[in-house]
mmCIF file of C-alpha atoms in Angstrom:
data_model
loop_
_atom_site.group_PDB
_atom_site.id
_atom_site.type_symbol
_atom_site.label_atom_id
_atom_site.label_comp_id
_atom_site.label_asym_id
_atom_site.label_seq_id
_atom_site.Cartn_x
_atom_site.Cartn_y
_atom_site.Cartn_z
ATOM 1 C CA UNK A 1 0.000 0.000 0.000
ATOM 2 C CA UNK A 2 1.110 3.571 -0.708
ATOM 3 C CA UNK A 3 0.997 4.427 3.002
ATOM 4 C CA UNK A 4 3.594 1.836 4.013
ATOM 5 C CA UNK A 5 6.459 3.409 5.929
ATOM 6 C CA UNK A 6 4.589 6.716 6.193
ATOM 7 C CA UNK A 7 2.899 8.435 9.105
ATOM 8 C CA UNK A 8 -0.873 8.167 8.617
ATOM 9 C CA UNK A 9 -3.198 10.935 9.782
ATOM 10 C CA UNK A 10 -6.682 9.657 10.592
ATOM 11 C CA UNK A 11 -9.589 10.152 12.964
ATOM 12 C CA UNK A 12 -9.637 8.669 16.456
ATOM 13 C CA UNK A 13 -11.668 9.111 19.634
ATOM 14 C CA UNK A 14 -9.255 10.470 22.242
ATOM 15 C CA UNK A 15 -9.841 10.217 25.995
ATOM 16 C CA UNK A 16 -7.970 13.297 27.163
ATOM 17 C CA UNK A 17 -8.912 12.770 30.812
ATOM 18 C CA UNK A 18 -11.122 10.472 32.898
ATOM 19 C CA UNK A 19 -14.885 10.853 32.753
ATOM 20 C CA UNK A 20 -14.832 13.626 30.134
ATOM 21 C CA UNK A 21 -16.441 13.128 26.711
ATOM 22 C CA UNK A 22 -14.177 11.516 24.141
ATOM 23 C CA UNK A 23 -13.014 13.940 21.448
ATOM 24 C CA UNK A 24 -12.751 13.038 17.759
ATOM 25 C CA UNK A 25 -9.263 14.214 16.784
ATOM 26 C CA UNK A 26 -6.981 14.034 13.769
ATOM 27 C CA UNK A 27 -4.224 11.778 15.093
ATOM 28 C CA UNK A 28 -0.891 10.766 13.628
ATOM 29 C CA UNK A 29 -0.173 7.024 13.567
ATOM 30 C CA UNK A 30 3.490 6.140 13.071
ATOM 31 C CA UNK A 31 4.510 3.174 10.902
ATOM 32 C CA UNK A 32 5.072 -0.165 12.650
ATOM 33 C CA UNK A 33 8.530 -0.978 13.997
ATOM 34 C CA UNK A 34 10.054 -4.457 14.287
ATOM 35 C CA UNK A 35 7.521 -7.000 15.517
ATOM 36 C CA UNK A 36 4.577 -4.655 14.974
ATOM 37 C CA UNK A 37 1.553 -4.494 12.692
ATOM 38 C CA UNK A 38 -0.439 -1.456 11.557
ATOM 39 C CA UNK A 39 -4.112 -2.251 11.084
ATOM 40 C CA UNK A 40 -6.896 -0.307 9.405
ATOM 41 C CA UNK A 41 -9.770 -0.719 11.869
ATOM 42 C CA UNK A 42 -13.093 -1.059 10.061
ATOM 43 C CA UNK A 43 -15.417 -1.912 12.949
ATOM 44 C CA UNK A 44 -15.035 -1.582 16.704
ATOM 45 C CA UNK A 45 -17.488 -2.559 19.427
ATOM 46 C CA UNK A 46 -17.761 -1.029 22.884
ATOM 47 C CA UNK A 47 -17.130 -3.100 26.004
ATOM 48 C CA UNK A 48 -17.650 -2.254 29.674
ATOM 49 C CA UNK A 49 -13.875 -2.525 30.183
ATOM 50 C CA UNK A 50 -13.472 0.560 27.976
ATOM 51 C CA UNK A 51 -16.019 2.375 30.127
ATOM 52 C CA UNK A 52 -14.298 1.174 33.318
ATOM 53 C CA UNK A 53 -10.940 2.667 32.305
ATOM 54 C CA UNK A 54 -12.564 5.840 30.977
ATOM 55 C CA UNK A 55 -14.309 6.279 34.365
ATOM 56 C CA UNK A 56 -10.945 6.682 36.108
ATOM 57 C CA UNK A 57 -11.472 3.626 38.367
ATOM 58 C CA UNK A 58 -8.863 1.507 36.560
ATOM 59 C CA UNK A 59 -5.496 1.617 38.386
ATOM 60 C CA UNK A 60 -3.740 0.980 35.052
ATOM 61 C CA UNK A 61 -5.718 3.697 33.268
ATOM 62 C CA UNK A 62 -3.437 6.235 31.561
ATOM 63 C CA UNK A 63 -4.462 9.529 29.949
ATOM 64 C CA UNK A 64 -4.561 10.852 27.328
ATOM 65 C CA UNK A 65 -5.211 7.593 25.498
ATOM 66 C CA UNK A 66 -7.117 5.898 22.703
ATOM 67 C CA UNK A 67 -9.449 3.263 24.147
ATOM 68 C CA UNK A 68 -11.055 0.283 22.362
ATOM 69 C CA UNK A 69 -10.191 -3.425 22.279
ATOM 70 C CA UNK A 70 -13.009 -5.326 20.538
ATOM 71 C CA UNK A 71 -12.549 -4.799 16.808
ATOM 72 C CA UNK A 72 -11.703 -6.113 13.353
ATOM 73 C CA UNK A 73 -9.823 -4.720 10.400
ATOM 74 C CA UNK A 74 -7.291 -5.241 7.619
ATOM 75 C CA UNK A 75 -3.499 -5.201 7.886
ATOM 76 C CA UNK A 76 -2.113 -2.047 6.236
ATOM 77 C CA UNK A 77 1.603 -2.731 6.798
ATOM 78 C CA UNK A 78 3.969 -4.788 8.933
ATOM 79 C CA UNK A 79 7.255 -4.076 10.649
ATOM 80 C CA UNK A 80 10.562 -5.853 10.282
ATOM 81 C CA UNK A 81 10.506 -9.569 11.075
ATOM 82 C CA UNK A 82 6.727 -9.990 10.926
ATOM 83 C CA UNK A 83 5.811 -13.086 8.914
ATOM 84 C CA UNK A 84 2.547 -14.352 10.458
ATOM 85 C CA UNK A 85 0.443 -11.657 8.770
ATOM 86 C CA UNK A 86 0.871 -9.480 5.705
ATOM 87 C CA UNK A 87 -0.837 -6.443 4.185
ATOM 88 C CA UNK A 88 -4.389 -7.233 3.145
ATOM 89 C CA UNK A 89 -4.979 -9.932 5.772
ATOM 90 C CA UNK A 90 -8.229 -9.711 7.735
ATOM 91 C CA UNK A 91 -7.479 -9.659 11.446
ATOM 92 C CA UNK A 92 -8.852 -9.262 14.948
ATOM 93 C CA UNK A 93 -6.571 -7.394 17.393
ATOM 94 C CA UNK A 94 -6.240 -9.344 20.653
ATOM 95 C CA UNK A 95 -5.602 -7.685 24.012
ATOM 96 C CA UNK A 96 -4.511 -11.102 25.300
ATOM 97 C CA UNK A 97 -1.265 -11.759 23.438
ATOM 98 C CA UNK A 98 0.083 -15.170 22.443
ATOM 99 C CA UNK A 99 3.812 -15.285 21.634
ATOM 100 C CA UNK A 100 4.030 -19.123 21.843
ATOM 101 C CA UNK A 101 7.540 -18.779 23.308
ATOM 102 C CA UNK A 102 7.358 -17.395 26.857
ATOM 103 C CA UNK A 103 7.113 -19.341 30.123
ATOM 104 C CA UNK A 104 3.331 -18.831 30.199
ATOM 105 C CA UNK A 105 2.687 -19.862 26.601
ATOM 106 C CA UNK A 106 4.884 -22.963 26.921
ATOM 107 C CA UNK A 107 3.368 -24.068 30.236
ATOM 108 C CA UNK A 108 0.250 -25.627 28.730
ATOM 109 C CA UNK A 109 -1.540 -24.361 31.862
ATOM 110 C CA UNK A 110 -2.703 -20.871 30.909
ATOM 111 C CA UNK A 111 -3.639 -18.571 28.048
ATOM 112 C CA UNK A 112 -1.822 -15.647 29.667
ATOM 113 C CA UNK A 113 1.272 -14.451 27.814
ATOM 114 C CA UNK A 114 4.125 -12.538 29.378
ATOM 115 C CA UNK A 115 6.007 -11.250 26.357
ATOM 116 C CA UNK A 116 4.580 -7.746 25.883
ATOM 117 C CA UNK A 117 2.521 -7.365 29.071
ATOM 118 C CA UNK A 118 4.841 -4.857 30.760
ATOM 119 C CA UNK A 119 4.681 -2.606 27.712
ATOM 120 C CA UNK A 120 0.934 -2.854 27.091
ATOM 121 C CA UNK A 121 0.243 -2.241 30.782
ATOM 122 C CA UNK A 122 2.285 0.964 30.505
ATOM 123 C CA UNK A 123 0.453 2.118 27.358
ATOM 124 C CA UNK A 124 3.462 1.821 25.038
ATOM 125 C CA UNK A 125 5.001 -0.526 22.460
ATOM 126 C CA UNK A 126 7.504 -3.194 23.494
ATOM 127 C CA UNK A 127 10.374 -2.404 21.110
ATOM 128 C CA UNK A 128 11.154 1.126 22.297
ATOM 129 C CA UNK A 129 8.661 1.774 25.133
ATOM 130 C CA UNK A 130 7.114 4.592 23.092
ATOM 131 C CA UNK A 131 3.695 5.282 21.612
ATOM 132 C CA UNK A 132 2.821 5.168 17.915
ATOM 133 C CA UNK A 133 0.000 7.718 18.404
ATOM 134 C CA UNK A 134 0.273 11.487 18.648
ATOM 135 C CA UNK A 135 -1.770 14.652 18.165
ATOM 136 C CA UNK A 136 0.324 17.572 16.901
ATOM 137 C CA UNK A 137 3.422 16.011 18.443
ATOM 138 C CA UNK A 138 1.832 15.161 21.803
ATOM 139 C CA UNK A 139 2.001 11.388 22.460
ATOM 140 C CA UNK A 140 -1.151 9.439 23.322
ATOM 141 C CA UNK A 141 -1.049 6.247 25.350
ATOM 142 C CA UNK A 142 -2.073 2.913 23.868
ATOM 143 C CA UNK A 143 -4.806 0.930 25.655
ATOM 144 C CA UNK A 144 -4.657 -2.838 26.272
ATOM 145 C CA UNK A 145 -2.220 -3.118 23.368
ATOM 146 C CA UNK A 146 -5.067 -2.535 20.895
ATOM 147 C CA UNK A 147 -6.496 1.060 20.867
ATOM 148 C CA UNK A 148 -9.222 0.306 18.342
ATOM 149 C CA UNK A 149 -11.162 3.585 18.611
ATOM 150 C CA UNK A 150 -8.812 4.841 15.887
ATOM 151 C CA UNK A 151 -9.159 4.348 12.139
ATOM 152 C CA UNK A 152 -5.590 2.995 12.193
ATOM 153 C CA UNK A 153 -3.786 1.367 15.097
ATOM 154 C CA UNK A 154 -0.416 -0.297 15.713
ATOM 155 C CA UNK A 155 -0.333 -3.598 17.610
ATOM 156 C CA UNK A 156 2.300 -6.191 18.456
ATOM 157 C CA UNK A 157 2.437 -9.098 16.038
ATOM 158 C CA UNK A 158 1.794 -11.442 18.970
ATOM 159 C CA UNK A 159 -1.505 -9.611 19.539
ATOM 160 C CA UNK A 160 -3.238 -10.040 16.197
ATOM 161 C CA UNK A 161 -5.221 -13.043 14.921
ATOM 162 C CA UNK A 162 -5.531 -13.695 11.190
ATOM 163 C CA UNK A 163 -9.077 -14.777 10.302
ATOM 164 C CA UNK A 164 -11.142 -16.044 7.367
ATOM 165 C CA UNK A 165 -11.430 -13.155 4.862
ATOM 166 C CA UNK A 166 -15.025 -14.193 4.137
ATOM 167 C CA UNK A 167 -16.126 -13.471 7.719
ATOM 168 C CA UNK A 168 -18.147 -10.238 8.142
ATOM 169 C CA UNK A 169 -15.894 -7.902 10.116
ATOM 170 C CA UNK A 170 -18.885 -5.911 11.438
ATOM 171 C CA UNK A 171 -19.976 -9.076 13.274
ATOM 172 C CA UNK A 172 -16.842 -11.035 14.210
ATOM 173 C CA UNK A 173 -15.264 -7.982 15.866
ATOM 174 C CA UNK A 174 -17.195 -9.150 18.962
ATOM 175 C CA UNK A 175 -14.948 -12.215 19.173
ATOM 176 C CA UNK A 176 -12.092 -9.951 20.280
ATOM 177 C CA UNK A 177 -13.462 -9.893 23.830
ATOM 178 C CA UNK A 178 -16.938 -10.387 25.282
ATOM 179 C CA UNK A 179 -18.468 -13.322 23.440
ATOM 180 C CA UNK A 180 -15.219 -15.293 23.482
ATOM 181 C CA UNK A 181 -14.729 -14.601 27.188
ATOM 182 C CA UNK A 182 -18.152 -15.975 28.098
ATOM 183 C CA UNK A 183 -17.922 -19.085 25.942
ATOM 184 C CA UNK A 184 -14.397 -19.852 27.115
ATOM 185 C CA UNK A 185 -15.248 -19.425 30.795
ATOM 186 C CA UNK A 186 -17.587 -22.394 30.345
ATOM 187 C CA UNK A 187 -15.630 -24.547 27.906
ATOM 188 C CA UNK A 188 -12.033 -23.926 29.043
ATOM 189 C CA UNK A 189 -12.043 -22.660 32.616
ATOM 190 C CA UNK A 190 -14.965 -24.531 34.194
ATOM 191 C CA UNK A 191 -15.203 -27.386 31.662
ATOM 192 C CA UNK A 192 -18.933 -27.759 32.254
ATOM 193 C CA UNK A 193 -20.176 -31.325 31.669
ATOM 194 C CA UNK A 194 -23.503 -32.517 30.200
ATOM 195 C CA UNK A 195 -26.294 -32.565 32.782
ATOM 196 C CA UNK A 196 -24.733 -29.829 34.943
ATOM 197 C CA UNK A 197 -26.756 -27.168 36.745
ATOM 198 C CA UNK A 198 -25.328 -23.710 36.062
ATOM 199 C CA UNK A 199 -25.982 -20.265 37.583
ATOM 200 C CA UNK A 200 -25.089 -17.091 35.688
ATOM 201 C CA UNK A 201 -24.938 -13.816 37.637
ATOM 202 C CA UNK A 202 -25.433 -10.837 35.317
ATOM 203 C CA UNK A 203 -27.133 -11.171 31.927
ATOM 204 C CA UNK A 204 -25.160 -8.726 29.823
ATOM 205 C CA UNK A 205 -23.136 -9.817 26.792
ATOM 206 C CA UNK A 206 -20.691 -11.960 28.774
ATOM 207 C CA UNK A 207 -23.402 -13.534 30.914
ATOM 208 C CA UNK A 208 -25.436 -14.434 27.834
ATOM 209 C CA UNK A 209 -22.332 -15.919 26.199
ATOM 210 C CA UNK A 210 -21.812 -18.013 29.344
ATOM 211 C CA UNK A 211 -25.416 -19.202 29.054
ATOM 212 C CA UNK A 212 -24.905 -20.042 25.385
ATOM 213 C CA UNK A 213 -21.726 -21.941 26.201
ATOM 214 C CA UNK A 214 -23.458 -23.836 29.019
ATOM 215 C CA UNK A 215 -26.330 -24.837 26.740
ATOM 216 C CA UNK A 216 -23.844 -26.052 24.110
ATOM 217 C CA UNK A 217 -22.018 -28.038 26.804
ATOM 218 C CA UNK A 218 -25.257 -29.847 27.644
ATOM 219 C CA UNK A 219 -26.190 -28.165 30.941
ATOM 220 C CA UNK A 220 -29.584 -29.396 32.189
ATOM 221 C CA UNK A 221 -30.490 -26.103 33.892
ATOM 222 C CA UNK A 222 -29.116 -22.615 33.298
ATOM 223 C CA UNK A 223 -30.331 -20.211 35.982
ATOM 224 C CA UNK A 224 -29.967 -16.533 35.065
ATOM 225 C CA UNK A 225 -29.737 -14.020 37.919
ATOM 226 C CA UNK A 226 -30.278 -10.310 37.232
ATOM 227 C CA UNK A 227 -32.124 -7.390 38.807
ATOM 228 C CA UNK A 228 -33.586 -6.355 35.420
ATOM 229 C CA UNK A 229 -36.529 -8.676 34.708
ATOM 230 C CA UNK A 230 -36.726 -7.364 31.119
ATOM 231 C CA UNK A 231 -33.566 -9.323 30.341
ATOM 232 C CA UNK A 232 -35.182 -12.746 30.757
ATOM 233 C CA UNK A 233 -36.976 -12.823 27.403
ATOM 234 C CA UNK A 234 -33.673 -12.166 25.627
ATOM 235 C CA UNK A 235 -31.779 -14.566 27.900
ATOM 236 C CA UNK A 236 -34.084 -17.467 26.999
ATOM 237 C CA UNK A 237 -32.825 -17.207 23.414
ATOM 238 C CA UNK A 238 -29.260 -17.803 24.668
ATOM 239 C CA UNK A 239 -30.014 -20.869 26.761
ATOM 240 C CA UNK A 240 -31.229 -19.528 30.132
ATOM 241 C CA UNK A 241 -33.934 -21.889 31.410
ATOM 242 C CA UNK A 242 -34.902 -20.102 34.648
ATOM 243 C CA UNK A 243 -34.729 -16.502 35.835
ATOM 244 C CA UNK A 244 -34.241 -15.234 39.375
ATOM 245 C CA UNK A 245 -34.486 -11.580 40.409
ATOM 246 C CA UNK A 246 -32.819 -11.064 43.813
ATOM 247 C CA UNK A 247 -35.222 -8.185 44.433
ATOM 248 C CA UNK A 248 -38.091 -10.692 44.560
ATOM 249 C CA UNK A 249 -36.623 -12.511 47.572
ATOM 250 C CA UNK A 250 -35.923 -11.675 51.204
ATOM 251 C CA UNK A 251 -33.350 -14.451 51.620
ATOM 252 C CA UNK A 252 -29.771 -13.953 50.393
ATOM 253 C CA UNK A 253 -29.592 -14.903 46.714
ATOM 254 C CA UNK A 254 -27.155 -17.751 47.418
ATOM 255 C CA UNK A 255 -29.706 -19.368 49.736
ATOM 256 C CA UNK A 256 -32.450 -18.938 47.127
ATOM 257 C CA UNK A 257 -30.304 -20.771 44.548
ATOM 258 C CA UNK A 258 -29.307 -23.530 47.018
ATOM 259 C CA UNK A 259 -32.986 -24.118 47.843
ATOM 260 C CA UNK A 260 -33.890 -24.259 44.130
ATOM 261 C CA UNK A 261 -31.220 -26.816 43.289
ATOM 262 C CA UNK A 262 -31.232 -29.386 46.106
ATOM 263 C CA UNK A 263 -28.040 -28.105 47.678
ATOM 264 C CA UNK A 264 -26.494 -25.827 45.090
ATOM 265 C CA UNK A 265 -25.323 -25.578 41.496
ATOM 266 C CA UNK A 266 -22.462 -27.452 39.886
ATOM 267 C CA UNK A 267 -21.034 -24.295 38.315
ATOM 268 C CA UNK A 268 -21.594 -20.581 38.795
ATOM 269 C CA UNK A 269 -20.253 -17.598 36.875
ATOM 270 C CA UNK A 270 -19.997 -14.012 38.125
ATOM 271 C CA UNK A 271 -20.217 -11.752 35.076
ATOM 272 C CA UNK A 272 -20.653 -8.345 36.757
ATOM 273 C CA UNK A 273 -17.504 -7.409 38.683
ATOM 274 C CA UNK A 274 -19.207 -6.994 42.078
ATOM 275 C CA UNK A 275 -17.310 -8.575 44.982
ATOM 276 C CA UNK A 276 -20.424 -9.222 47.074
ATOM 277 C CA UNK A 277 -21.982 -11.068 44.113
ATOM 278 C CA UNK A 278 -18.739 -13.033 43.705
ATOM 279 C CA UNK A 279 -19.250 -14.297 47.247
ATOM 280 C CA UNK A 280 -22.878 -15.193 46.533
ATOM 281 C CA UNK A 281 -21.822 -17.019 43.355
ATOM 282 C CA UNK A 282 -19.357 -19.154 45.315
ATOM 283 C CA UNK A 283 -21.750 -19.859 48.169
ATOM 284 C CA UNK A 284 -24.563 -21.001 45.859
ATOM 285 C CA UNK A 285 -22.303 -23.838 44.648
ATOM 286 C CA UNK A 286 -22.874 -27.423 45.776
ATOM 287 C CA UNK A 287 -20.815 -28.716 48.676
ATOM 288 C CA UNK A 288 -18.115 -31.183 47.636
ATOM 289 C CA UNK A 289 -17.681 -30.200 44.001
ATOM 290 C CA UNK A 290 -19.245 -26.851 43.062
ATOM 291 C CA UNK A 291 -17.005 -24.497 41.087
ATOM 292 C CA UNK A 292 -17.445 -20.741 40.772
ATOM 293 C CA UNK A 293 -15.683 -18.753 38.059
ATOM 294 C CA UNK A 294 -15.046 -15.009 38.383
ATOM 295 C CA UNK A 295 -15.404 -13.416 34.950
ATOM 296 C CA UNK A 296 -16.314 -9.816 35.874
ATOM 297 C CA UNK A 297 -13.588 -7.286 36.677
ATOM 298 C CA UNK A 298 -14.000 -5.573 40.047
ATOM 299 C CA UNK A 299 -12.958 -1.988 40.716
ATOM 300 C CA UNK A 300 -9.453 -1.202 41.923
ATOM 301 C CA UNK A 301 -8.795 -2.057 45.564
ATOM 302 C CA UNK A 302 -11.782 -4.366 45.951
ATOM 303 C CA UNK A 303 -11.252 -7.673 47.776
ATOM 304 C CA UNK A 304 -13.195 -10.939 47.806
ATOM 305 C CA UNK A 305 -14.164 -12.752 51.002
ATOM 306 C CA UNK A 306 -15.930 -15.871 52.230
ATOM 307 C CA UNK A 307 -15.622 -18.235 55.175
ATOM 308 C CA UNK A 308 -12.730 -20.675 54.638
ATOM 309 C CA UNK A 309 -15.142 -23.521 55.454
ATOM 310 C CA UNK A 310 -16.774 -22.896 52.031
ATOM 311 C CA UNK A 311 -13.536 -24.037 50.383
ATOM 312 C CA UNK A 312 -12.607 -26.674 52.957
ATOM 313 C CA UNK A 313 -15.900 -28.395 52.138
ATOM 314 C CA UNK A 314 -14.996 -28.757 48.495
ATOM 315 C CA UNK A 315 -16.045 -25.660 46.620
ATOM 316 C CA UNK A 316 -13.550 -24.228 44.122
ATOM 317 C CA UNK A 317 -13.055 -20.530 43.308
ATOM 318 C CA UNK A 318 -11.469 -19.730 39.929
ATOM 319 C CA UNK A 319 -10.944 -16.769 37.640
ATOM 320 C CA UNK A 320 -10.639 -16.421 33.885
ATOM 321 C CA UNK A 321 -9.148 -13.954 31.394
ATOM 322 C CA UNK A 322 -10.410 -14.011 27.795
ATOM 323 C CA UNK A 323 -12.145 -17.253 28.722
ATOM 324 C CA UNK A 324 -8.882 -19.190 28.721
ATOM 325 C CA UNK A 325 -8.631 -18.943 24.936
ATOM 326 C CA UNK A 326 -5.165 -18.586 23.401
ATOM 327 C CA UNK A 327 -5.829 -15.608 21.172
ATOM 328 C CA UNK A 328 -3.956 -16.199 17.932
ATOM 329 C CA UNK A 329 -4.695 -19.931 17.971
ATOM 330 C CA UNK A 330 -8.336 -19.880 19.038
ATOM 331 C CA UNK A 331 -9.886 -16.663 17.673
ATOM 332 C CA UNK A 332 -9.681 -17.957 14.071
ATOM 333 C CA UNK A 333 -11.336 -21.191 15.317
ATOM 334 C CA UNK A 334 -14.138 -19.177 16.933
ATOM 335 C CA UNK A 335 -14.619 -17.237 13.680
ATOM 336 C CA UNK A 336 -14.896 -20.547 11.833
ATOM 337 C CA UNK A 337 -17.506 -21.770 14.352
ATOM 338 C CA UNK A 338 -19.490 -18.589 13.714
ATOM 339 C CA UNK A 339 -19.266 -19.074 9.962
ATOM 340 C CA UNK A 340 -20.667 -22.604 10.447
ATOM 341 C CA UNK A 341 -23.503 -21.113 12.568
ATOM 342 C CA UNK A 342 -22.303 -23.057 15.612
ATOM 343 C CA UNK A 343 -22.122 -19.966 17.862
ATOM 344 C CA UNK A 344 -24.144 -16.763 17.990
ATOM 345 C CA UNK A 345 -22.588 -13.366 17.306
ATOM 346 C CA UNK A 346 -25.138 -11.247 15.398
ATOM 347 C CA UNK A 347 -27.657 -11.642 18.222
ATOM 348 C CA UNK A 348 -25.473 -9.691 20.662
ATOM 349 C CA UNK A 349 -25.419 -6.580 18.451
ATOM 350 C CA UNK A 350 -28.259 -4.274 19.471
ATOM 351 C CA UNK A 351 -27.013 -0.980 18.027
ATOM 352 C CA UNK A 352 -24.931 0.149 15.030
ATOM 353 C CA UNK A 353 -23.415 3.647 15.020
ATOM 354 C CA UNK A 354 -20.380 5.477 13.632
ATOM 355 C CA UNK A 355 -17.157 6.719 15.235
ATOM 356 C CA UNK A 356 -18.512 10.267 15.606
ATOM 357 C CA UNK A 357 -21.361 8.858 17.736
ATOM 358 C CA UNK A 358 -19.017 7.241 20.255
ATOM 359 C CA UNK A 359 -20.178 9.257 23.269
ATOM 360 C CA UNK A 360 -23.786 8.357 22.471
ATOM 361 C CA UNK A 361 -22.657 4.732 22.143
ATOM 362 C CA UNK A 362 -21.207 4.734 25.670
ATOM 363 C CA UNK A 363 -24.471 6.194 26.968
ATOM 364 C CA UNK A 364 -26.378 3.358 25.262
ATOM 365 C CA UNK A 365 -23.988 0.760 26.687
ATOM 366 C CA UNK A 366 -25.150 1.580 30.208
ATOM 367 C CA UNK A 367 -28.818 1.089 29.289
ATOM 368 C CA UNK A 368 -30.623 -2.168 30.015
ATOM 369 C CA UNK A 369 -31.653 -2.725 26.396
ATOM 370 C CA UNK A 370 -28.115 -2.576 24.972
ATOM 371 C CA UNK A 371 -25.755 -5.522 24.650
ATOM 372 C CA UNK A 372 -23.169 -4.426 22.101
ATOM 373 C CA UNK A 373 -22.826 -1.253 20.032
ATOM 374 C CA UNK A 374 -20.717 -1.689 16.887
ATOM 375 C CA UNK A 375 -19.111 1.427 15.423
ATOM 376 C CA UNK A 376 -18.437 1.750 11.699
ATOM 377 C CA UNK A 377 -15.025 3.420 11.882
ATOM 378 C CA UNK A 378 -14.880 4.805 8.367
ATOM 379 C CA UNK A 379 -18.205 6.611 7.828
#
């Protein structure tokens, strides 16, 4: 492409400071250095993690920055030494890297990757600890190693998954975070078996993906817990078989679930990020074998608690990041499953807007009738 090796000026939504409206700016995006890939972002969805950092509650939040981490696009150019992708490839940027070489990747025990984490956590690129974004010479921090609220972004080559070029980018962008996280929490982290009873706390995008994953795994009951009763009709389409609203009960919600299930559920999933709900999710699990998986991200400084006897008597407390999926290996597989109509993606998209509407999109995200907003980045 004619832009290879050149600085590209394009539009991006810049978060200049916490909790202030994002500003559409003309930003300069430097060419990729060794081990880096510059991607033209065509579609980007909004996730609550973006809103969490924007709110100022994220201890790793850095400003000014370009947020966004659930997207899809086309490789514009690659830096020295990059062979896994080339210009023209269709890709999904992945905040969870996979280098296939580090201690984590080689362990066979985790999908976490250590190679570029120190750099991405500091909002910079690994090779020189600098940003590839600027506005009139002022650097902007990267976010989660992806920064997809820009028409062009630069990512590490270990953080980009090459996908089927026939897949609709305006749909499969969701596989960069939420849907994959929910499915993987069930299939990889919990390993739910056929006949299991499952409880899902929080029926947003991730909670519904957990329900879908549980149904696919053969769960006999999928109990959805949410304080918004309007969500149940939607949740039934994703596999939820029963709905419980904690507001309808005087007993603690964990006791309600235990009473409903002859002693507790086999698996529970906390998909909100609320530490008191994390406790309830653990304590609604069956004695002897119940497993609870923390999927939601709690605010900085929050701590979880329960009586040790809950664990001594056989319950297991686990957490998951990106649903345990290894990004570059598994995201293309998930795209293929979508193309075969084996997993839902379209059904999570409730709103379609453009980059200039991004502040409206965040407002929608906090409403009860919104699952995912997808932004067309080039209108």
